[in-house]
PDB file of N, CA and C in Angstrom:
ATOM      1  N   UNK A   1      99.533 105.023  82.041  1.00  0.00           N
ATOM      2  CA  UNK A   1     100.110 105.073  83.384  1.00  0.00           C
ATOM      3  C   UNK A   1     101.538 105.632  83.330  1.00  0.00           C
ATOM      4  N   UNK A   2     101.828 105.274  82.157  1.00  0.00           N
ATOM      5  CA  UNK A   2     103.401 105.629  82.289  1.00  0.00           C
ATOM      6  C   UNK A   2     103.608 107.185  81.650  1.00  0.00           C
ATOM      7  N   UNK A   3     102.549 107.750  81.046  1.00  0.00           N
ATOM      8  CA  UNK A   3     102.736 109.451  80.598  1.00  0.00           C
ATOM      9  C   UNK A   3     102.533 110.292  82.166  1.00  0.00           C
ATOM     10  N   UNK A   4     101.432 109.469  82.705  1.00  0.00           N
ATOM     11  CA  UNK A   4     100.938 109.942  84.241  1.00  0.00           C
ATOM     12  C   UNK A   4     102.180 110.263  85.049  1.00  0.00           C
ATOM     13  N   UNK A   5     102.822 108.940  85.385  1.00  0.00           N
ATOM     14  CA  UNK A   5     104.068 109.214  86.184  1.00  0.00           C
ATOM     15  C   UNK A   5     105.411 110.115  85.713  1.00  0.00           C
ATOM     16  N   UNK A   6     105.626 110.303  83.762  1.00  0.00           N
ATOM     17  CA  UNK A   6     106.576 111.181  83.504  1.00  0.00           C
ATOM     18  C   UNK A   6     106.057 112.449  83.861  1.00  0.00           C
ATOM     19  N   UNK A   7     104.969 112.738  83.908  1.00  0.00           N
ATOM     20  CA  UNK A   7     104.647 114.133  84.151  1.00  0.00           C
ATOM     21  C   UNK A   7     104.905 114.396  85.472  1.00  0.00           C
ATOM     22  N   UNK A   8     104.598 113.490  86.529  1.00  0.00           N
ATOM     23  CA  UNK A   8     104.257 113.275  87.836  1.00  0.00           C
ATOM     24  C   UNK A   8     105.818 113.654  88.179  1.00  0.00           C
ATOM     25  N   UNK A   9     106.949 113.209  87.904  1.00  0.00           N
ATOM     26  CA  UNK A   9     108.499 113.169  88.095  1.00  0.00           C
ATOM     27  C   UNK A   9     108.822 114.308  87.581  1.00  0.00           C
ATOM     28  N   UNK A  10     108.476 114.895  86.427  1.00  0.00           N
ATOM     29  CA  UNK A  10     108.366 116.346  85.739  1.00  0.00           C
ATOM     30  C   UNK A  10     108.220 117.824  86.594  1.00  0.00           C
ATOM     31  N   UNK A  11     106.941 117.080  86.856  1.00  0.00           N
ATOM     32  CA  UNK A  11     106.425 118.932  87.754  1.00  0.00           C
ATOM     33  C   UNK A  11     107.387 118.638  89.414  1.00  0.00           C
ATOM     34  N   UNK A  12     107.496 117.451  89.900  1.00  0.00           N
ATOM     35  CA  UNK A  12     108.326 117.661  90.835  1.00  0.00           C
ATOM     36  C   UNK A  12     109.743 117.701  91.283  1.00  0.00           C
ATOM     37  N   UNK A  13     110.141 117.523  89.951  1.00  0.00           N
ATOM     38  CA  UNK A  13     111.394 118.017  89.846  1.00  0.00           C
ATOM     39  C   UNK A  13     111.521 119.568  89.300  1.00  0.00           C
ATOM     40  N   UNK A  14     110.317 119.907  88.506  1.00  0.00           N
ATOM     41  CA  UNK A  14     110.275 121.434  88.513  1.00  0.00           C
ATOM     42  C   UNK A  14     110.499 122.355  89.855  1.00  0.00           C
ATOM     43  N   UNK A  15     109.567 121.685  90.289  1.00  0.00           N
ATOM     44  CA  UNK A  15     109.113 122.550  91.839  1.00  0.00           C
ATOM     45  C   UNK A  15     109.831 122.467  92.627  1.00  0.00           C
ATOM     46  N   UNK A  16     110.753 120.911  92.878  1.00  0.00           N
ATOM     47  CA  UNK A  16     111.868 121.118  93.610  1.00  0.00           C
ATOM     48  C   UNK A  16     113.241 121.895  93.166  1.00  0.00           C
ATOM     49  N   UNK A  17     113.017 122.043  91.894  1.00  0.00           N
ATOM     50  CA  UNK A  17     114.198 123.557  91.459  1.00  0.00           C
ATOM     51  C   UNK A  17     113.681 124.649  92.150  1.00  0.00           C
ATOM     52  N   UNK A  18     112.323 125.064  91.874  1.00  0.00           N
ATOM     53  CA  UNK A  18     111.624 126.330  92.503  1.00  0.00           C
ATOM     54  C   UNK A  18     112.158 126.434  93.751  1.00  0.00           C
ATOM     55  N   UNK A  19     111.470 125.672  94.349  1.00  0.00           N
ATOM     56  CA  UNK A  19     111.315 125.358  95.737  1.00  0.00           C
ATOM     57  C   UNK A  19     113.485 126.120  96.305  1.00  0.00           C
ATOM     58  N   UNK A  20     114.407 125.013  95.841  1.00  0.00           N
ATOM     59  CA  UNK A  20     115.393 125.368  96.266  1.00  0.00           C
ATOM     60  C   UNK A  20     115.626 126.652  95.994  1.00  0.00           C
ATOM     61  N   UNK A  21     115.392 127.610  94.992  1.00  0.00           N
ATOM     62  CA  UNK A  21     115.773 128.543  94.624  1.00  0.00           C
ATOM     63  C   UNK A  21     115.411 129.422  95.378  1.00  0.00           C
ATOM     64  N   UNK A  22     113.885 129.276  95.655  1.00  0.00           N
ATOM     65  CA  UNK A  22     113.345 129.996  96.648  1.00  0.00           C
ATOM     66  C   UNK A  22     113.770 129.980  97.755  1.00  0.00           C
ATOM     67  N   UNK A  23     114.645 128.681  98.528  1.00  0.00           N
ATOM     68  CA  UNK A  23     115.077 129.111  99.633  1.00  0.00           C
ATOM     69  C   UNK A  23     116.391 129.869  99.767  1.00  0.00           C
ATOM     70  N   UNK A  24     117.231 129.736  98.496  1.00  0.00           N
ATOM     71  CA  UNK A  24     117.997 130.486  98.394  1.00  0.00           C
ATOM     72  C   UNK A  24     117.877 131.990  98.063  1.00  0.00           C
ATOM     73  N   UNK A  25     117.094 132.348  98.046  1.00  0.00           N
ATOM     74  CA  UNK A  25     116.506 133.598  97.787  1.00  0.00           C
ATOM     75  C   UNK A  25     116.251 134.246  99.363  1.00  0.00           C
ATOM     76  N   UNK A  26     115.510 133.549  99.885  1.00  0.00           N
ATOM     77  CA  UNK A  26     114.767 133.626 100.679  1.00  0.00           C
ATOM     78  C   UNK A  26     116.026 133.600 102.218  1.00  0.00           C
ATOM     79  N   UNK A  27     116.868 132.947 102.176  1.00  0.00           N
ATOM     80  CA  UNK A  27     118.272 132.687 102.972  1.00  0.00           C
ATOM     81  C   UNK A  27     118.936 134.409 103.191  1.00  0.00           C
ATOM     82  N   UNK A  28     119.361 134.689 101.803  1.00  0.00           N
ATOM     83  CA  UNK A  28     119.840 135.670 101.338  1.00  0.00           C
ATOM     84  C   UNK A  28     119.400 136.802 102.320  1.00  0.00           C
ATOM     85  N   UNK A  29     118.174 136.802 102.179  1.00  0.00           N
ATOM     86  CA  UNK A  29     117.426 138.114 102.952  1.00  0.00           C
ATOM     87  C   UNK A  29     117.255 138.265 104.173  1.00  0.00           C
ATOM     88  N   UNK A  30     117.174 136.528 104.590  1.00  0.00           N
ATOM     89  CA  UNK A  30     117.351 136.673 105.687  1.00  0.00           C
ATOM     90  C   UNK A  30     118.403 136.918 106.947  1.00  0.00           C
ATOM     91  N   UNK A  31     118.891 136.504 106.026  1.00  0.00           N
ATOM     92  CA  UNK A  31     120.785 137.042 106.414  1.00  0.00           C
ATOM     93  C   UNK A  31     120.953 138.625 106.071  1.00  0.00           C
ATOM     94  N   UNK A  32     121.139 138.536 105.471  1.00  0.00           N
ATOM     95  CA  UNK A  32     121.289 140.710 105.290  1.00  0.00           C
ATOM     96  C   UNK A  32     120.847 141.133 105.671  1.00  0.00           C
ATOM     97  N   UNK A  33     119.001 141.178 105.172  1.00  0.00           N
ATOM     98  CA  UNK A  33     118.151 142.227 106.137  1.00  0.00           C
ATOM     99  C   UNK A  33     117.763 141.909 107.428  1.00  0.00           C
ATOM    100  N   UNK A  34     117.885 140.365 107.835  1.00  0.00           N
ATOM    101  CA  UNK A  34     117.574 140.293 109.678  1.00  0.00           C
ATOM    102  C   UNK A  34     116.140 140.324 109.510  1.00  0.00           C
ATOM    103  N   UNK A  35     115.028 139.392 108.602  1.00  0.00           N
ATOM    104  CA  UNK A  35     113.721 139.623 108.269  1.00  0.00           C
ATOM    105  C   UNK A  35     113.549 138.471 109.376  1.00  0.00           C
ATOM    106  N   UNK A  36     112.713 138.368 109.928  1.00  0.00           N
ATOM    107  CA  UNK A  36     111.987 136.967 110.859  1.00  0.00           C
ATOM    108  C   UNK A  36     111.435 136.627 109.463  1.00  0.00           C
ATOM    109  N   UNK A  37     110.868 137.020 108.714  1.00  0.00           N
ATOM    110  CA  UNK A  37     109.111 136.671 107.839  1.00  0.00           C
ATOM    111  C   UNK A  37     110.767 135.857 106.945  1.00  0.00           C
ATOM    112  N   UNK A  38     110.976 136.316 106.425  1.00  0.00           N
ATOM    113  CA  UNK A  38     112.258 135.528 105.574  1.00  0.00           C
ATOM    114  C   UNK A  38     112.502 134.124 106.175  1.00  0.00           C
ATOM    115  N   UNK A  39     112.623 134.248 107.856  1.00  0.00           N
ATOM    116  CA  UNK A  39     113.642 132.777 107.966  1.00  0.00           C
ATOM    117  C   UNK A  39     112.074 131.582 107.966  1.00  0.00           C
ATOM    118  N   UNK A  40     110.982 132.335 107.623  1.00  0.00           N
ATOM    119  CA  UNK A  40     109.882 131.342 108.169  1.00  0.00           C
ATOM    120  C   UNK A  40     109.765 130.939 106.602  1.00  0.00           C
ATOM    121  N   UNK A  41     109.721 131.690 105.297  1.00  0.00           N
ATOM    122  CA  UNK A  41     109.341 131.353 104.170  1.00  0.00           C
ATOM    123  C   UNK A  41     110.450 130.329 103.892  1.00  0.00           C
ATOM    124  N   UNK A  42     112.210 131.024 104.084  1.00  0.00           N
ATOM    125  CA  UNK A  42     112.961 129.833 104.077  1.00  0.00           C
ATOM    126  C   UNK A  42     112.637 128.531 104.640  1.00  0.00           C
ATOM    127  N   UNK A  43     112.298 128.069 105.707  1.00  0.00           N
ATOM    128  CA  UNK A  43     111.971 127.122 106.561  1.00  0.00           C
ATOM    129  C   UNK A  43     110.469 126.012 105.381  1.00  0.00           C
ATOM    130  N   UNK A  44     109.740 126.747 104.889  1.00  0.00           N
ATOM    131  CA  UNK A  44     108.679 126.481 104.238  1.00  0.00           C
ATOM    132  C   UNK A  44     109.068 126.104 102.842  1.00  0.00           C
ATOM    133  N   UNK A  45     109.873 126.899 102.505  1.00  0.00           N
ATOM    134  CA  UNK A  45     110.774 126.390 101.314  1.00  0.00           C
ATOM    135  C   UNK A  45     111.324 125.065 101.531  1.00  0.00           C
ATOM    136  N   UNK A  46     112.180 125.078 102.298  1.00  0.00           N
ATOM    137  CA  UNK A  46     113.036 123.865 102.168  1.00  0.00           C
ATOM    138  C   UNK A  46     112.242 123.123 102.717  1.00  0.00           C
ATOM    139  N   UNK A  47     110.848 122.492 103.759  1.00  0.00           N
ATOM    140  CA  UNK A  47     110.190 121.692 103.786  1.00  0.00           C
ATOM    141  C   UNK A  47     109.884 121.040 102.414  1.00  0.00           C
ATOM    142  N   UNK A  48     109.454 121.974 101.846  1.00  0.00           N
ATOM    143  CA  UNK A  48     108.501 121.896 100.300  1.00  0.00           C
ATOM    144  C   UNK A  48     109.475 121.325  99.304  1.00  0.00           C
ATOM    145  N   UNK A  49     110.428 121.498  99.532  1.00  0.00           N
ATOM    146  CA  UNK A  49     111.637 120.974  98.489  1.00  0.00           C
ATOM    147  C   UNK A  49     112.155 119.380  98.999  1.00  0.00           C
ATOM    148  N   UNK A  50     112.330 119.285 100.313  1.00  0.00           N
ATOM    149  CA  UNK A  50     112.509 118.048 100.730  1.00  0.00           C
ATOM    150  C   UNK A  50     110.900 116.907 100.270  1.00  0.00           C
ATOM    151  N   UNK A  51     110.205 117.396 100.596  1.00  0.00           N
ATOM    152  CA  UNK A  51     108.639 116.648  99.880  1.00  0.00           C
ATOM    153  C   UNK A  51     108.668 116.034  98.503  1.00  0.00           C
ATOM    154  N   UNK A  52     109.012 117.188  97.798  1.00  0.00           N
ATOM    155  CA  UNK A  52     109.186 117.240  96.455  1.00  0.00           C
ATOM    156  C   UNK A  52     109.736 116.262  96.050  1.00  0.00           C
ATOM    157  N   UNK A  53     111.334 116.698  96.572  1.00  0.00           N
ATOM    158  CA  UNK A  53     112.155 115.743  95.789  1.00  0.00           C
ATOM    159  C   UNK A  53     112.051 113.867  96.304  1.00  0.00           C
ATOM    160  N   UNK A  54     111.618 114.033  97.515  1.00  0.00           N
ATOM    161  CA  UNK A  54     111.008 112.421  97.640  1.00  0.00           C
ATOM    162  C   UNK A  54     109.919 112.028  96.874  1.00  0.00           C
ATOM    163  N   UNK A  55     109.059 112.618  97.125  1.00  0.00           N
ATOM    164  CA  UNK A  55     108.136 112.563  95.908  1.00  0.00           C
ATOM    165  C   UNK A  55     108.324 112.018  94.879  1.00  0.00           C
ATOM    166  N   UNK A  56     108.901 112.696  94.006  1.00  0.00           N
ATOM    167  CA  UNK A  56     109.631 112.514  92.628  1.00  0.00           C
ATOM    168  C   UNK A  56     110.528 111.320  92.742  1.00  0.00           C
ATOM    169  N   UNK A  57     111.398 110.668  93.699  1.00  0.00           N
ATOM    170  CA  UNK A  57     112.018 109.403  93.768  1.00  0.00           C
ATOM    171  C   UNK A  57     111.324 109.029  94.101  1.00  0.00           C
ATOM    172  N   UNK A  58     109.731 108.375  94.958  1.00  0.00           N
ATOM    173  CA  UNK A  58     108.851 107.852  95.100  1.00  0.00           C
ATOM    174  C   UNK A  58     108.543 107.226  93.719  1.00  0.00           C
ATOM    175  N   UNK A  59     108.141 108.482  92.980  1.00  0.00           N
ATOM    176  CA  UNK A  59     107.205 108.406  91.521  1.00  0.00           C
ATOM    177  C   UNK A  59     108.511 107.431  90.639  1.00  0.00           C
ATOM    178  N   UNK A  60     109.891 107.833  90.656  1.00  0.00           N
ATOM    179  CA  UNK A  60     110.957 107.442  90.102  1.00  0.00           C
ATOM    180  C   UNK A  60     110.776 105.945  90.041  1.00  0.00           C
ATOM    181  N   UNK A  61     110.570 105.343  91.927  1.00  0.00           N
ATOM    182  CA  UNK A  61     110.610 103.835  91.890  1.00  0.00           C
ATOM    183  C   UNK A  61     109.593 103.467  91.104  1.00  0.00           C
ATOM    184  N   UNK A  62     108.852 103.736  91.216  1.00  0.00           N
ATOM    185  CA  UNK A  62     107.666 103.098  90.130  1.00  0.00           C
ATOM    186  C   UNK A  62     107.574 102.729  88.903  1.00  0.00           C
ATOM    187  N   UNK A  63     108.187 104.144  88.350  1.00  0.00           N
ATOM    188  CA  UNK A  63     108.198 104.103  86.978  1.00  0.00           C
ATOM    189  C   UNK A  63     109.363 103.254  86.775  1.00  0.00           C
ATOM    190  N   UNK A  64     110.144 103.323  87.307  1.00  0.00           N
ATOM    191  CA  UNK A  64     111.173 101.974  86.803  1.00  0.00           C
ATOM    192  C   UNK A  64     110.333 100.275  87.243  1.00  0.00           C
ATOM    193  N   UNK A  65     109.393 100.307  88.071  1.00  0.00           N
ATOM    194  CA  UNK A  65     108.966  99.227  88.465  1.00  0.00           C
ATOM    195  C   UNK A  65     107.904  98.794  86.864  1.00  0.00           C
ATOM    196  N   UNK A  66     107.318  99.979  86.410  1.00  0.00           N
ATOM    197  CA  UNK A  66     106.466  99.479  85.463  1.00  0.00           C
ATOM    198  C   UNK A  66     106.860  99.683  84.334  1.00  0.00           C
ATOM    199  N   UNK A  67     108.211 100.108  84.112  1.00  0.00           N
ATOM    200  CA  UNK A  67     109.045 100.024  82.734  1.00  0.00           C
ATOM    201  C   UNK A  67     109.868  98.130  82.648  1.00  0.00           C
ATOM    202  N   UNK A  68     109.583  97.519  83.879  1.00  0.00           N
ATOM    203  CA  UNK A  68     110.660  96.572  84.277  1.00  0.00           C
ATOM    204  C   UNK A  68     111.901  96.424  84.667  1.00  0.00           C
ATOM    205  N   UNK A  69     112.392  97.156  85.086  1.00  0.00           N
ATOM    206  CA  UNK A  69     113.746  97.282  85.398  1.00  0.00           C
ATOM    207  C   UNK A  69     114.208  96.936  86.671  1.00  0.00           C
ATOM    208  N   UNK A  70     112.819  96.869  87.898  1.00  0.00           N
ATOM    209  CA  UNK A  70     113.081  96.174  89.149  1.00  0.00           C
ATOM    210  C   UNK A  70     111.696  95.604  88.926  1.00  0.00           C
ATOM    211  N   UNK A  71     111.943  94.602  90.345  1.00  0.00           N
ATOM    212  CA  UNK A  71     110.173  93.870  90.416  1.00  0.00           C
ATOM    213  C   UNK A  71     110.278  93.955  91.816  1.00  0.00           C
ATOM    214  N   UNK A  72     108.583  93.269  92.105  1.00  0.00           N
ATOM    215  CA  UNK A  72     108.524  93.471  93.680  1.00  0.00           C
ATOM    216  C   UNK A  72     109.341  92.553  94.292  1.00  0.00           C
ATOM    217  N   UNK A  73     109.583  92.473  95.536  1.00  0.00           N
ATOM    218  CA  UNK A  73     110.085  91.398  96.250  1.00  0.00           C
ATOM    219  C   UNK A  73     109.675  90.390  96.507  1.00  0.00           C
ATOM    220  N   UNK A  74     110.426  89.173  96.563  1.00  0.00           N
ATOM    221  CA  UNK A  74     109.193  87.882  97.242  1.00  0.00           C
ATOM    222  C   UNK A  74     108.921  87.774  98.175  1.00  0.00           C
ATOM    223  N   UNK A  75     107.856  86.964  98.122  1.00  0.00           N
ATOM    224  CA  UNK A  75     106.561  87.259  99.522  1.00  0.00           C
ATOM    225  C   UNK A  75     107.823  86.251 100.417  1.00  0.00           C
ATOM    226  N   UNK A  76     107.730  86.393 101.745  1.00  0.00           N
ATOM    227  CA  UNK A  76     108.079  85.928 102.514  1.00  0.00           C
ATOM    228  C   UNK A  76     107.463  84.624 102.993  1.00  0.00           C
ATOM    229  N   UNK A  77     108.174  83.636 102.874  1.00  0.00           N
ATOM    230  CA  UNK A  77     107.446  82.096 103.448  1.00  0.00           C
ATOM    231  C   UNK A  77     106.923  82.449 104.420  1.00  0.00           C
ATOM    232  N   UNK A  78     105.579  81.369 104.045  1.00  0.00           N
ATOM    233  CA  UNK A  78     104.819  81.055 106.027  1.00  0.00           C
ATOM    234  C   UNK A  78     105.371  80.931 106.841  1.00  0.00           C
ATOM    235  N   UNK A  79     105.095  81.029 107.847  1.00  0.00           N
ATOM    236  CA  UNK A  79     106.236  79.907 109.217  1.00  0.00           C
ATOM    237  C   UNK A  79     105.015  78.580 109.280  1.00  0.00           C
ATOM    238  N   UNK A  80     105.698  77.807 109.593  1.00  0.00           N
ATOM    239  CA  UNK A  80     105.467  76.267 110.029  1.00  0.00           C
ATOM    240  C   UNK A  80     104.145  76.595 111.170  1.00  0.00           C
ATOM    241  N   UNK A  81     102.919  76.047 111.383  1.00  0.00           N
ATOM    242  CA  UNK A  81     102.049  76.504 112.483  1.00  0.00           C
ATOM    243  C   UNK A  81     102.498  75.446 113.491  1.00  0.00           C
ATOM    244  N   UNK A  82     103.259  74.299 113.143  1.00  0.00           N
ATOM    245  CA  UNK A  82     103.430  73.412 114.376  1.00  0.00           C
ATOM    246  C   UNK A  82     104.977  73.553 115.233  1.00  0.00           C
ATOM    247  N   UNK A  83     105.599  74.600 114.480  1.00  0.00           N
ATOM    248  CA  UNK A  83     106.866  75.068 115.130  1.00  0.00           C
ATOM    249  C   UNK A  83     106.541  75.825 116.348  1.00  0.00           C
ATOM    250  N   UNK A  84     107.547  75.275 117.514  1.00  0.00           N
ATOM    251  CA  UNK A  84     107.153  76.414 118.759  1.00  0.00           C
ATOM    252  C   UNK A  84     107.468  77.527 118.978  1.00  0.00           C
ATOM    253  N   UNK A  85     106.222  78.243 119.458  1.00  0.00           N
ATOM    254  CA  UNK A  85     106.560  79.385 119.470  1.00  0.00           C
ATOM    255  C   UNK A  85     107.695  80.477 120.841  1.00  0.00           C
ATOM    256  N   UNK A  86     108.162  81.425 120.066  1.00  0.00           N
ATOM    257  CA  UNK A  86     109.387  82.103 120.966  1.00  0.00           C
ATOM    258  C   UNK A  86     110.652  81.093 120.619  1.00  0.00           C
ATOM    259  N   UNK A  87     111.368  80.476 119.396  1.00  0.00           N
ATOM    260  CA  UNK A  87     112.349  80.259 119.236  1.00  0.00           C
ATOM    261  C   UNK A  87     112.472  79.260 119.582  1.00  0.00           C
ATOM    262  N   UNK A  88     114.267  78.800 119.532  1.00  0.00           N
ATOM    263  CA  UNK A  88     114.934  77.935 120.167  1.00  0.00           C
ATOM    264  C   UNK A  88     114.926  78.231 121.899  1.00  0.00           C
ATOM    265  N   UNK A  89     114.721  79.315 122.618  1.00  0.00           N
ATOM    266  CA  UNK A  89     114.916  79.320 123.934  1.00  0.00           C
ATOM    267  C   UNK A  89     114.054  78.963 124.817  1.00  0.00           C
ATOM    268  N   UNK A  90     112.737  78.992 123.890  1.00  0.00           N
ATOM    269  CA  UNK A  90     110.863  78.944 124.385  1.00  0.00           C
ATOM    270  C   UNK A  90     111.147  76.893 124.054  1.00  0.00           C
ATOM    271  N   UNK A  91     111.577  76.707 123.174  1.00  0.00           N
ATOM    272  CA  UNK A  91     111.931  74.878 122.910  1.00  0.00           C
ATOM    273  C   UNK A  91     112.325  74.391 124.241  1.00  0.00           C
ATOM    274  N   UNK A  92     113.338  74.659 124.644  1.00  0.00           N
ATOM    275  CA  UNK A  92     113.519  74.418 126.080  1.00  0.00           C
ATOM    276  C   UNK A  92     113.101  73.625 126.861  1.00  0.00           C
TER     277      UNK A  92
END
C-alpha cells in the first residue's frame, strides 16, 4: 500500500510540473500571438494542475496516515436520547 501511494504522489507531482509548465507555455502565446485556442489550452492546463496537485496532498494525507504520523479523529460522543430536543431555548 505504501509503494502504491509513493508512486501515486510521484506521477502527480510529475504532472503537476507538466501541467504548470504547460500553462506557462501556453500563457506566453497567448499573450503575443492573441491565439483564442491558447487561452482555452491555458485554462485546461491550469485546471489539470490544480487537480493534480490536490490530488497528490490528498495521496500525501494518507501516506502520512499509514506511515503513523497522524491518526484519525475521535468519533464524536452520542448525544443523550433523553436530552431535549432544540437546546436550552426548546427546554423552556
Amino acid at each position: 500500500m505504501l509503494l502504491l501511494l509513493a508512486i501515486g504522489i510521484t506521477l502527480c507531482v510529475v504532472a503537476w510540473g507538466y501541467l504548470v509548465y504547460a500553462a506557462i507555455d501556453f500563457g506566453s502565446t497567448a499573450r503575443h500571438e492573441n491565439d483564442s485556442e491558447a487561452w482555452g489550452y491555458l485554462a485546461v492546463a491550469a485546471v489539470g494542475a490544480v487537480a493534480c496537485l490536490f490530488l497528490g496532498f490528498m495521496l500525501v494525507a494518507r501516506f502520512s496516515r499509514a506511515l503513523g504520523f497522524t491518526k484519525a479523529p475521535d468519533p464524536k460522543p452520542k448525544k443523550d436520547p433523553g436530552a431535549p430536543k432544540g437546546g436550552k431555548r426548546a427546554a423552556r
